[in-house]
PDB file of C-alpha atoms in Angstrom:
ATOM      1  CA  MET A 214       0.048   0.038  -0.257  1.00  0.00           C
ATOM      2  CA  MET A 215       1.566   3.274  -1.321  1.00  0.00           C
ATOM      3  CA  GLN A 216       1.785   6.087   1.141  1.00  0.00           C
ATOM      4  CA  MET A 217      -0.372   8.758  -0.337  1.00  0.00           C
ATOM      5  CA  ASN A 218       2.707  11.462   0.227  1.00  0.00           C
ATOM      6  CA  SER A 219       3.405  12.456  -3.294  1.00  0.00           C
ATOM      7  CA  ILE A 220       6.950  13.303  -4.596  1.00  0.00           C
ATOM      8  CA  ASP A 221       6.166  17.361  -5.868  1.00  0.00           C
ATOM      9  CA  SER A 222       9.390  18.540  -7.948  1.00  0.00           C
ATOM     10  CA  LEU A 223       9.694  16.513 -11.465  1.00  0.00           C
ATOM     11  CA  PHE A 224      12.819  18.681 -12.044  1.00  0.00           C
ATOM     12  CA  GLY A 225      13.715  21.135  -9.000  1.00  0.00           C
ATOM     13  CA  ILE A 226      11.352  23.410  -9.271  1.00  0.00           C
ATOM     14  CA  LYS A 227       8.103  22.926  -7.763  1.00  0.00           C
ATOM     15  CA  PRO A 228       4.942  22.175 -10.312  1.00  0.00           C
ATOM     16  CA  LYS A 229       3.141  24.689  -9.376  1.00  0.00           C
ATOM     17  CA  LEU A 230       5.437  27.262  -9.719  1.00  0.00           C
ATOM     18  CA  ALA A 231       5.869  25.666 -13.236  1.00  0.00           C
ATOM     19  CA  VAL A 232       2.020  25.160 -14.008  1.00  0.00           C
ATOM     20  CA  GLN A 233       2.230  29.580 -13.370  1.00  0.00           C
ATOM     21  CA  LEU A 234       5.548  30.301 -14.977  1.00  0.00           C
ATOM     22  CA  GLY A 235       3.282  27.771 -18.063  1.00  0.00           C
ATOM     23  CA  PHE A 236       0.125  30.237 -18.743  1.00  0.00           C
ATOM     24  CA  VAL A 237       2.031  33.639 -18.225  1.00  0.00           C
ATOM     25  CA  SER A 238       4.680  32.815 -21.058  1.00  0.00           C
ATOM     26  CA  LEU A 239       1.338  32.235 -22.979  1.00  0.00           C
ATOM     27  CA  PHE A 240       0.789  35.794 -22.175  1.00  0.00           C
ATOM     28  CA  LEU A 241       3.397  36.652 -22.489  1.00  0.00           C
ATOM     29  CA  ILE A 242       4.118  35.070 -26.144  1.00  0.00           C
ATOM     30  CA  LEU A 243       0.431  36.123 -27.333  1.00  0.00           C
ATOM     31  CA  MET A 244       1.726  39.787 -26.606  1.00  0.00           C
ATOM     32  CA  ILE A 245       4.972  39.558 -28.733  1.00  0.00           C
ATOM     33  CA  ASP A 246       2.638  37.946 -31.215  1.00  0.00           C
ATOM     34  CA  VAL A 247       0.010  40.736 -30.831  1.00  0.00           C
ATOM     35  CA  LEU A 248       2.671  43.378 -31.597  1.00  0.00           C
ATOM     36  CA  SER A 249       4.952  41.279 -34.985  1.00  0.00           C
ATOM     37  CA  PRO A 250       4.449  42.204 -37.895  1.00  0.00           C
ATOM     38  CA  ASP A 251       1.223  40.233 -39.950  1.00  0.00           C
ATOM     39  CA  ASP A 252       3.991  38.141 -41.417  1.00  0.00           C
ATOM     40  CA  TYR A 253       5.339  36.939 -38.365  1.00  0.00           C
ATOM     41  CA  ARG A 254       3.701  34.278 -36.551  1.00  0.00           C
ATOM     42  CA  LEU A 255       5.125  32.399 -33.669  1.00  0.00           C
ATOM     43  CA  VAL A 256       2.557  29.558 -33.567  1.00  0.00           C
ATOM     44  CA  LEU A 257       5.630  26.797 -32.969  1.00  0.00           C
ATOM     45  CA  LEU A 258       6.143  29.219 -29.585  1.00  0.00           C
ATOM     46  CA  TYR A 259       3.497  28.201 -27.749  1.00  0.00           C
ATOM     47  CA  LEU A 260       3.913  24.590 -27.616  1.00  0.00           C
ATOM     48  CA  PHE A 261       7.022  25.308 -25.102  1.00  0.00           C
ATOM     49  CA  PRO A 262       4.568  26.411 -22.026  1.00  0.00           C
ATOM     50  CA  ALA A 263       1.932  24.290 -23.464  1.00  0.00           C
ATOM     51  CA  ALA A 264       4.352  21.331 -22.766  1.00  0.00           C
ATOM     52  CA  ILE A 265       5.028  22.749 -19.185  1.00  0.00           C
ATOM     53  CA  ILE A 266       1.970  23.409 -18.001  1.00  0.00           C
ATOM     54  CA  ALA A 267       1.153  19.880 -19.015  1.00  0.00           C
ATOM     55  CA  LEU A 268       4.462  18.281 -17.256  1.00  0.00           C
ATOM     56  CA  ASN A 269       4.028  19.809 -14.116  1.00  0.00           C
ATOM     57  CA  ALA A 270      -0.104  19.705 -13.789  1.00  0.00           C
ATOM     58  CA  LYS A 271      -1.387  18.060 -11.110  1.00  0.00           C
ATOM     59  CA  SER A 272      -4.846  18.163 -12.614  1.00  0.00           C
ATOM     60  CA  MET A 273      -6.140  17.397 -16.145  1.00  0.00           C
ATOM     61  CA  LYS A 274      -8.780  20.450 -15.602  1.00  0.00           C
ATOM     62  CA  VAL A 275      -5.423  22.403 -15.565  1.00  0.00           C
ATOM     63  CA  VAL A 276      -4.397  20.550 -18.547  1.00  0.00           C
ATOM     64  CA  ILE A 277      -7.581  20.843 -20.686  1.00  0.00           C
ATOM     65  CA  ALA A 278      -7.706  24.213 -19.609  1.00  0.00           C
ATOM     66  CA  ALA A 279      -4.829  24.949 -21.195  1.00  0.00           C
ATOM     67  CA  LEU A 280      -4.701  22.843 -24.462  1.00  0.00           C
ATOM     68  CA  ILE A 281      -7.558  25.339 -24.870  1.00  0.00           C
ATOM     69  CA  ILE A 282      -5.734  28.485 -24.729  1.00  0.00           C
ATOM     70  CA  THR A 283      -3.077  27.473 -26.780  1.00  0.00           C
ATOM     71  CA  THR A 284      -5.015  26.370 -29.069  1.00  0.00           C
ATOM     72  CA  LEU A 285      -7.618  29.765 -29.301  1.00  0.00           C
ATOM     73  CA  PHE A 286      -3.705  31.916 -28.775  1.00  0.00           C
ATOM     74  CA  GLU A 287      -2.301  30.552 -31.881  1.00  0.00           C
ATOM     75  CA  ASN A 288      -5.256  30.890 -34.164  1.00  0.00           C
ATOM     76  CA  TYR A 289      -6.276  34.108 -32.607  1.00  0.00           C
ATOM     77  CA  PHE A 290      -4.927  36.069 -35.850  1.00  0.00           C
ATOM     78  CA  LEU A 291      -8.080  34.260 -37.957  1.00  0.00           C
ATOM     79  CA  LEU A 292     -10.525  36.199 -34.702  1.00  0.00           C
ATOM     80  CA  ARG A 293      -8.974  39.300 -34.093  1.00  0.00           C
ATOM     81  CA  ASP A 294     -10.966  41.413 -37.174  1.00  0.00           C
ATOM     82  CA  GLY A 295     -14.099  39.308 -37.049  1.00  0.00           C
ATOM     83  CA  TYR A 296     -13.256  36.972 -38.957  1.00  0.00           C
ATOM     84  CA  PHE A 297     -15.888  34.468 -37.790  1.00  0.00           C
ATOM     85  CA  PRO A 298     -15.309  30.257 -38.062  1.00  0.00           C
ATOM     86  CA  ILE A 299     -17.784  29.673 -40.396  1.00  0.00           C
ATOM     87  CA  TYR A 300     -16.034  31.845 -43.189  1.00  0.00           C
ATOM     88  CA  PHE A 301     -13.005  29.646 -42.732  1.00  0.00           C
ATOM     89  CA  THR A 302     -11.815  28.441 -45.479  1.00  0.00           C
ATOM     90  CA  LYS A 303     -10.718  24.930 -46.016  1.00  0.00           C
ATOM     91  CA  ILE A 304      -6.828  25.137 -46.009  1.00  0.00           C
ATOM     92  CA  GLU A 305      -7.652  27.383 -42.537  1.00  0.00           C
ATOM     93  CA  VAL A 306      -9.697  24.409 -40.988  1.00  0.00           C
ATOM     94  CA  LEU A 307      -7.205  22.432 -42.192  1.00  0.00           C
ATOM     95  CA  ASN A 308      -4.399  24.268 -39.977  1.00  0.00           C
ATOM     96  CA  ILE A 309      -6.197  24.762 -37.153  1.00  0.00           C
ATOM     97  CA  LEU A 310      -6.647  20.838 -37.244  1.00  0.00           C
ATOM     98  CA  ILE A 311      -2.867  20.290 -37.755  1.00  0.00           C
ATOM     99  CA  ARG A 312      -2.141  23.335 -34.942  1.00  0.00           C
ATOM    100  CA  PHE A 313      -4.674  21.583 -32.439  1.00  0.00           C
ATOM    101  CA  LEU A 314      -3.518  17.753 -33.024  1.00  0.00           C
ATOM    102  CA  ALA A 315       0.065  18.739 -33.108  1.00  0.00           C
ATOM    103  CA  THR A 316      -0.217  20.505 -29.443  1.00  0.00           C
ATOM    104  CA  LEU A 317      -2.451  17.786 -28.104  1.00  0.00           C
ATOM    105  CA  LEU A 318       0.307  15.269 -29.197  1.00  0.00           C
ATOM    106  CA  ILE A 319       3.748  17.531 -27.397  1.00  0.00           C
ATOM    107  CA  MET A 320       0.864  18.171 -24.424  1.00  0.00           C
ATOM    108  CA  TRP A 321       0.123  14.304 -24.305  1.00  0.00           C
ATOM    109  CA  LEU A 322       4.236  13.232 -24.443  1.00  0.00           C
ATOM    110  CA  ALA A 323       4.712  15.822 -21.477  1.00  0.00           C
ATOM    111  CA  ARG A 324       1.534  14.058 -19.493  1.00  0.00           C
ATOM    112  CA  SER A 325       3.461  10.636 -20.535  1.00  0.00           C
ATOM    113  CA  LEU A 326       7.073  11.989 -19.453  1.00  0.00           C
ATOM    114  CA  ARG A 327       5.754  13.373 -16.227  1.00  0.00           C
ATOM    115  CA  ARG A 328       3.986   9.437 -14.968  1.00  0.00           C
ATOM    116  CA  SER A 329       7.054   7.794 -15.921  1.00  0.00           C
ATOM    117  CA  GLN A 330       9.245  10.218 -13.949  1.00  0.00           C
ATOM    118  CA  LEU A 331       7.126  10.028 -11.452  1.00  0.00           C
ATOM    119  CA  ARG A 332       7.083   6.356 -11.072  1.00  0.00           C
ATOM    120  CA  VAL A 333      10.986   6.746 -10.987  1.00  0.00           C
ATOM    121  CA  ASN A 334      11.177   9.031  -8.753  1.00  0.00           C
ATOM    122  CA  MET A 335       8.530   6.505  -6.816  1.00  0.00           C
ATOM    123  CA  LEU A 336      10.445   3.433  -7.469  1.00  0.00           C
ATOM    124  CA  ALA A 337      14.080   5.212  -6.228  1.00  0.00           C
ATOM    125  CA  ASN A 338      12.653   6.296  -2.780  1.00  0.00           C
ATOM    126  CA  THR A 339       9.820   3.387  -1.814  1.00  0.00           C
ATOM    127  CA  ASP A 340      10.838  -0.450  -0.227  1.00  0.00           C
ATOM    128  CA  SER A 341       9.610  -2.828  -3.007  1.00  0.00           C
ATOM    129  CA  LEU A 342       8.237  -5.097   0.130  1.00  0.00           C
ATOM    130  CA  THR A 343       6.111  -3.038   2.494  1.00  0.00           C
ATOM    131  CA  GLY A 344       5.329   0.032  -0.292  1.00  0.00           C
ATOM    132  CA  LEU A 345       6.721   2.840   2.188  1.00  0.00           C
ATOM    133  CA  TRP A 346       9.094   5.246   1.528  1.00  0.00           C
ATOM    134  CA  ASN A 347      12.382   3.860   2.144  1.00  0.00           C
ATOM    135  CA  ARG A 348      15.759   5.087   3.891  1.00  0.00           C
ATOM    136  CA  ARG A 349      16.986   7.358   1.625  1.00  0.00           C
ATOM    137  CA  TRP A 350      13.712   9.068   1.220  1.00  0.00           C
ATOM    138  CA  ALA A 351      13.656   9.274   5.389  1.00  0.00           C
ATOM    139  CA  ARG A 352      17.147  11.416   4.777  1.00  0.00           C
ATOM    140  CA  ILE A 353      15.484  13.630   2.703  1.00  0.00           C
ATOM    141  CA  VAL A 354      12.452  14.649   4.464  1.00  0.00           C
ATOM    142  CA  ILE A 355      14.342  15.072   7.892  1.00  0.00           C
ATOM    143  CA  GLU A 356      16.879  16.700   6.133  1.00  0.00           C
ATOM    144  CA  GLN A 357      13.732  19.654   4.845  1.00  0.00           C
ATOM    145  CA  ALA A 358      12.083  19.137   8.583  1.00  0.00           C
ATOM    146  CA  ILE A 359      15.814  20.450   9.932  1.00  0.00           C
ATOM    147  CA  ALA A 360      15.341  23.484   7.814  1.00  0.00           C
ATOM    148  CA  GLY A 361      11.871  24.319   8.688  1.00  0.00           C
ATOM    149  CA  LEU A 362      13.368  25.065  12.071  1.00  0.00           C
ATOM    150  CA  GLU A 363      15.974  26.886  10.855  1.00  0.00           C
ATOM    151  CA  GLY A 364      13.816  28.884   8.482  1.00  0.00           C
ATOM    152  CA  ARG A 365      10.614  28.810  10.244  1.00  0.00           C
ATOM    153  CA  SER A 366      10.474  27.486  13.753  1.00  0.00           C
ATOM    154  CA  GLU A 367       8.776  24.738  12.976  1.00  0.00           C
ATOM    155  CA  ILE A 368       8.788  21.510  15.026  1.00  0.00           C
ATOM    156  CA  PHE A 369       9.270  17.624  14.399  1.00  0.00           C
ATOM    157  CA  SER A 370       9.095  14.195  15.970  1.00  0.00           C
ATOM    158  CA  VAL A 371      11.236  11.221  15.125  1.00  0.00           C
ATOM    159  CA  ALA A 372      10.607   8.114  16.220  1.00  0.00           C
ATOM    160  CA  MET A 373      12.119   4.097  15.450  1.00  0.00           C
ATOM    161  CA  ILE A 374      10.648   1.507  15.477  1.00  0.00           C
ATOM    162  CA  ASP A 375      11.805  -1.981  16.411  1.00  0.00           C
ATOM    163  CA  VAL A 376       9.776  -5.622  15.631  1.00  0.00           C
ATOM    164  CA  ASN A 377      10.833  -7.768  18.880  1.00  0.00           C
ATOM    165  CA  ASP A 378      11.409 -11.462  18.394  1.00  0.00           C
ATOM    166  CA  PHE A 379      11.291 -10.674  14.566  1.00  0.00           C
ATOM    167  CA  LYS A 380      14.488 -12.674  14.405  1.00  0.00           C
ATOM    168  CA  LYS A 381      13.084 -15.809  16.002  1.00  0.00           C
ATOM    169  CA  ILE A 382       9.917 -15.954  12.636  1.00  0.00           C
ATOM    170  CA  ASN A 383      12.719 -16.358  10.272  1.00  0.00           C
ATOM    171  CA  ASP A 384      14.354 -18.954  11.466  1.00  0.00           C
ATOM    172  CA  VAL A 385      11.839 -21.200  12.653  1.00  0.00           C
ATOM    173  CA  ARG A 386       8.879 -20.103  10.229  1.00  0.00           C
ATOM    174  CA  GLY A 387      11.208 -18.877   7.422  1.00  0.00           C
ATOM    175  CA  HIS A 388      11.436 -15.450   5.341  1.00  0.00           C
ATOM    176  CA  LEU A 389       8.569 -15.814   3.492  1.00  0.00           C
ATOM    177  CA  VAL A 390       6.352 -15.583   6.833  1.00  0.00           C
ATOM    178  CA  GLY A 391       9.080 -13.091   7.919  1.00  0.00           C
ATOM    179  CA  ASP A 392       7.967 -10.777   5.111  1.00  0.00           C
ATOM    180  CA  GLN A 393       4.681 -10.896   5.415  1.00  0.00           C
ATOM    181  CA  VAL A 394       5.238  -9.949   8.967  1.00  0.00           C
ATOM    182  CA  LEU A 395       6.575  -6.538   7.738  1.00  0.00           C
ATOM    183  CA  THR A 396       4.051  -6.163   5.039  1.00  0.00           C
ATOM    184  CA  LYS A 397       1.306  -6.461   7.400  1.00  0.00           C
ATOM    185  CA  ILE A 398       2.825  -4.352  10.175  1.00  0.00           C
ATOM    186  CA  ALA A 399       3.488  -1.413   7.274  1.00  0.00           C
ATOM    187  CA  HIS A 400      -0.012  -1.976   6.064  1.00  0.00           C
ATOM    188  CA  THR A 401      -1.481  -0.749   9.945  1.00  0.00           C
ATOM    189  CA  LEU A 402       1.309   1.357   9.983  1.00  0.00           C
ATOM    190  CA  MET A 403      -0.089   3.081   7.339  1.00  0.00           C
ATOM    191  CA  LYS A 404      -3.924   3.679   9.329  1.00  0.00           C
ATOM    192  CA  PHE A 405      -1.563   6.413  10.622  1.00  0.00           C
ATOM    193  CA  SER A 406      -0.416   7.884   8.081  1.00  0.00           C
ATOM    194  CA  SER A 407      -1.908  12.027   7.191  1.00  0.00           C
ATOM    195  CA  GLU A 408      -0.392  14.771   5.731  1.00  0.00           C
ATOM    196  CA  ASN A 409       2.130  15.561   8.016  1.00  0.00           C
ATOM    197  CA  VAL A 410       2.800  11.585   9.714  1.00  0.00           C
ATOM    198  CA  MET A 411       5.350   9.797   6.793  1.00  0.00           C
ATOM    199  CA  PHE A 412       5.930   6.316   7.831  1.00  0.00           C
ATOM    200  CA  PHE A 413       9.376   4.644   6.521  1.00  0.00           C
ATOM    201  CA  ARG A 414      11.223   1.337   6.598  1.00  0.00           C
ATOM    202  CA  LEU A 415      14.908   1.511   7.137  1.00  0.00           C
ATOM    203  CA  GLY A 416      15.707  -2.043   6.110  1.00  0.00           C
ATOM    204  CA  GLY A 417      15.620  -5.643   8.150  1.00  0.00           C
ATOM    205  CA  ASP A 418      12.991  -5.243  10.805  1.00  0.00           C
ATOM    206  CA  GLU A 419      13.333  -1.117  11.335  1.00  0.00           C
ATOM    207  CA  PHE A 420      10.693   1.791  10.242  1.00  0.00           C
ATOM    208  CA  LEU A 421      10.560   4.747  11.714  1.00  0.00           C
ATOM    209  CA  ILE A 422       8.322   7.710  11.667  1.00  0.00           C
ATOM    210  CA  VAL A 423       8.704  11.467  11.052  1.00  0.00           C
ATOM    211  CA  ALA A 424       5.888  13.873  12.164  1.00  0.00           C
ATOM    212  CA  LEU A 425       6.349  17.138  10.995  1.00  0.00           C
ATOM    213  CA  LYS A 426       4.369  20.111  13.430  1.00  0.00           C
ATOM    214  CA  VAL A 427       3.584  17.466  16.049  1.00  0.00           C
ATOM    215  CA  ASN A 428       4.744  17.451  19.507  1.00  0.00           C
ATOM    216  CA  GLU A 429       6.223  15.092  22.036  1.00  0.00           C
ATOM    217  CA  GLN A 430       2.972  14.930  24.117  1.00  0.00           C
ATOM    218  CA  GLU A 431       1.195  13.983  20.903  1.00  0.00           C
ATOM    219  CA  VAL A 432       3.952  11.624  19.374  1.00  0.00           C
ATOM    220  CA  ASN A 433       3.722  10.011  23.074  1.00  0.00           C
ATOM    221  CA  ARG A 434       0.217   9.347  22.101  1.00  0.00           C
ATOM    222  CA  MET A 435       0.231   8.675  18.911  1.00  0.00           C
ATOM    223  CA  CYS A 436       3.793   5.656  18.799  1.00  0.00           C
ATOM    224  CA  GLY A 437       1.454   4.512  22.051  1.00  0.00           C
ATOM    225  CA  ASP A 438      -1.540   3.582  19.759  1.00  0.00           C
ATOM    226  CA  ILE A 439       0.362   2.473  17.016  1.00  0.00           C
ATOM    227  CA  VAL A 440       2.090   0.038  19.459  1.00  0.00           C
ATOM    228  CA  LYS A 441      -1.657  -1.164  21.094  1.00  0.00           C
ATOM    229  CA  THR A 442      -2.742  -1.335  17.870  1.00  0.00           C
ATOM    230  CA  VAL A 443       0.306  -3.400  16.012  1.00  0.00           C
ATOM    231  CA  ASN A 444       0.635  -5.899  18.978  1.00  0.00           C
ATOM    232  CA  GLN A 445      -3.298  -6.708  19.231  1.00  0.00           C
ATOM    233  CA  THR A 446      -3.033  -7.456  14.916  1.00  0.00           C
ATOM    234  CA  MET A 447       0.356  -9.703  15.307  1.00  0.00           C
ATOM    235  CA  HIS A 448      -1.112 -11.331  18.306  1.00  0.00           C
ATOM    236  CA  ASP A 449      -4.574 -11.793  16.039  1.00  0.00           C
ATOM    237  CA  SER A 450      -2.792 -12.872  12.889  1.00  0.00           C
ATOM    238  CA  ALA A 451      -0.666 -16.246  15.622  1.00  0.00           C
ATOM    239  CA  TYR A 452       3.143 -13.828  14.704  1.00  0.00           C
ATOM    240  CA  PRO A 453       4.307 -13.923  18.147  1.00  0.00           C
ATOM    241  CA  VAL A 454       6.060 -10.716  17.666  1.00  0.00           C
ATOM    242  CA  THR A 455       5.876  -6.486  18.999  1.00  0.00           C
ATOM    243  CA  LEU A 456       7.035  -3.502  18.845  1.00  0.00           C
ATOM    244  CA  SER A 457       9.502  -1.143  20.510  1.00  0.00           C
ATOM    245  CA  ILE A 458       9.948   2.643  19.878  1.00  0.00           C
ATOM    246  CA  GLY A 459      11.704   5.171  20.618  1.00  0.00           C
ATOM    247  CA  MET A 460      11.409   8.804  20.041  1.00  0.00           C
ATOM    248  CA  ALA A 461      12.258  12.059  20.057  1.00  0.00           C
ATOM    249  CA  THR A 462      11.041  15.559  19.303  1.00  0.00           C
ATOM    250  CA  TYR A 463      13.129  18.439  17.963  1.00  0.00           C
ATOM    251  CA  SER A 464      12.256  22.662  17.843  1.00  0.00           C
ATOM    252  CA  ASP A 465      14.930  24.143  18.840  1.00  0.00           C
ATOM    253  CA  THR A 466      19.013  24.309  17.021  1.00  0.00           C
ATOM    254  CA  PRO A 467      18.677  21.172  14.638  1.00  0.00           C
ATOM    255  CA  ARG A 468      21.468  18.446  14.426  1.00  0.00           C
ATOM    256  CA  THR A 469      22.382  16.335  11.435  1.00  0.00           C
ATOM    257  CA  VAL A 470      20.222  13.633  10.385  1.00  0.00           C
ATOM    258  CA  SER A 471      22.571  11.157  11.688  1.00  0.00           C
ATOM    259  CA  GLU A 472      22.486  12.065  15.071  1.00  0.00           C
ATOM    260  CA  ILE A 473      18.143  12.297  14.567  1.00  0.00           C
ATOM    261  CA  LEU A 474      18.892   8.922  13.750  1.00  0.00           C
ATOM    262  CA  HIS A 475      21.249   7.800  16.335  1.00  0.00           C
ATOM    263  CA  GLU A 476      19.278   9.825  18.865  1.00  0.00           C
ATOM    264  CA  VAL A 477      16.128   7.842  18.013  1.00  0.00           C
ATOM    265  CA  ASP A 478      17.694   4.664  17.220  1.00  0.00           C
ATOM    266  CA  LEU A 479      18.896   4.766  21.458  1.00  0.00           C
ATOM    267  CA  GLU A 480      15.955   5.659  22.496  1.00  0.00           C
ATOM    268  CA  MET A 481      14.299   2.741  20.916  1.00  0.00           C
ATOM    269  CA  TYR A 482      16.700   0.588  22.241  1.00  0.00           C
ATOM    270  CA  ARG A 483      16.733   1.679  25.750  1.00  0.00           C
ATOM    271  CA  HIS A 484      13.050   1.194  25.373  1.00  0.00           C
ATOM    272  CA  LYS A 485      13.290  -2.513  24.294  1.00  0.00           C
ATOM    273  CA  THR A 486      16.105  -3.562  27.049  1.00  0.00           C
ATOM    274  CA  GLU A 487      13.435  -1.757  29.820  1.00  0.00           C
ATOM    275  CA  GLY A 488      10.177  -3.739  28.724  1.00  0.00           C
ATOM    276  CA  LYS A 489       8.613  -0.058  28.002  1.00  0.00           C
ATOM    277  CA  ASN A 490       6.676   2.002  25.474  1.00  0.00           C
ATOM    278  CA  PRO A 491       4.855   4.296  24.964  1.00  0.00           C
ATOM    279  CA  GLN A 492       1.186   4.463  26.697  1.00  0.00           C
TER     280      GLN A 492
END
């Protein structure tokens, strides 16, 4: 089960900004086209911002709007003097159709590229077994959270999860059953995901939670609910494993990602050794 949090930036620029720049470019090209002599037409230039919009827009409504606007702008010189479509010649209709189909093709190719790029990004940043985000993406998210502390005085919490007695599952019942345990745990964790709460599989039987804008009391309560829910799910499924969780909340001068992961790892093992977990 894939988490709903998406990877927003495809090529180093925020999609929303790219879409806005695309529409602005369309109107700028139209202004230049209007001011240019009648012998010069900038029809081909409209394809570039249209492709940028199609590549970055999340909504198909925006893509369709861009297609309509681009088609109108490409053919504005046929309409600007009150030259109504009813009077178009066959050649003019054919040219309009060709321009529309060319624009449609370019925007379709851009959408296909977007889907491919999103898929590549997703595969590079997710765990193939559980569908959770992987260690690589965890470090990126924590780095972004650290930047938020410096720039916007925000707060975030990190929690490390370890599966107790998981090695016994692998040794006694085999790795296939072990994979089933990890997958079921991941699916159960996903019930607690939200816009600000993300789950990661770091490797083996270790998971991570990054909770943005979540304070110590809130993350402690959430982790307590996670432990109870997962432990009960494992018991009901006849898997003799439980969870241990260690957590920390950050709101002041940030540490490095490695220091944060080390700190919550130590906290998790302390809980594991003492047999205590958030309540």
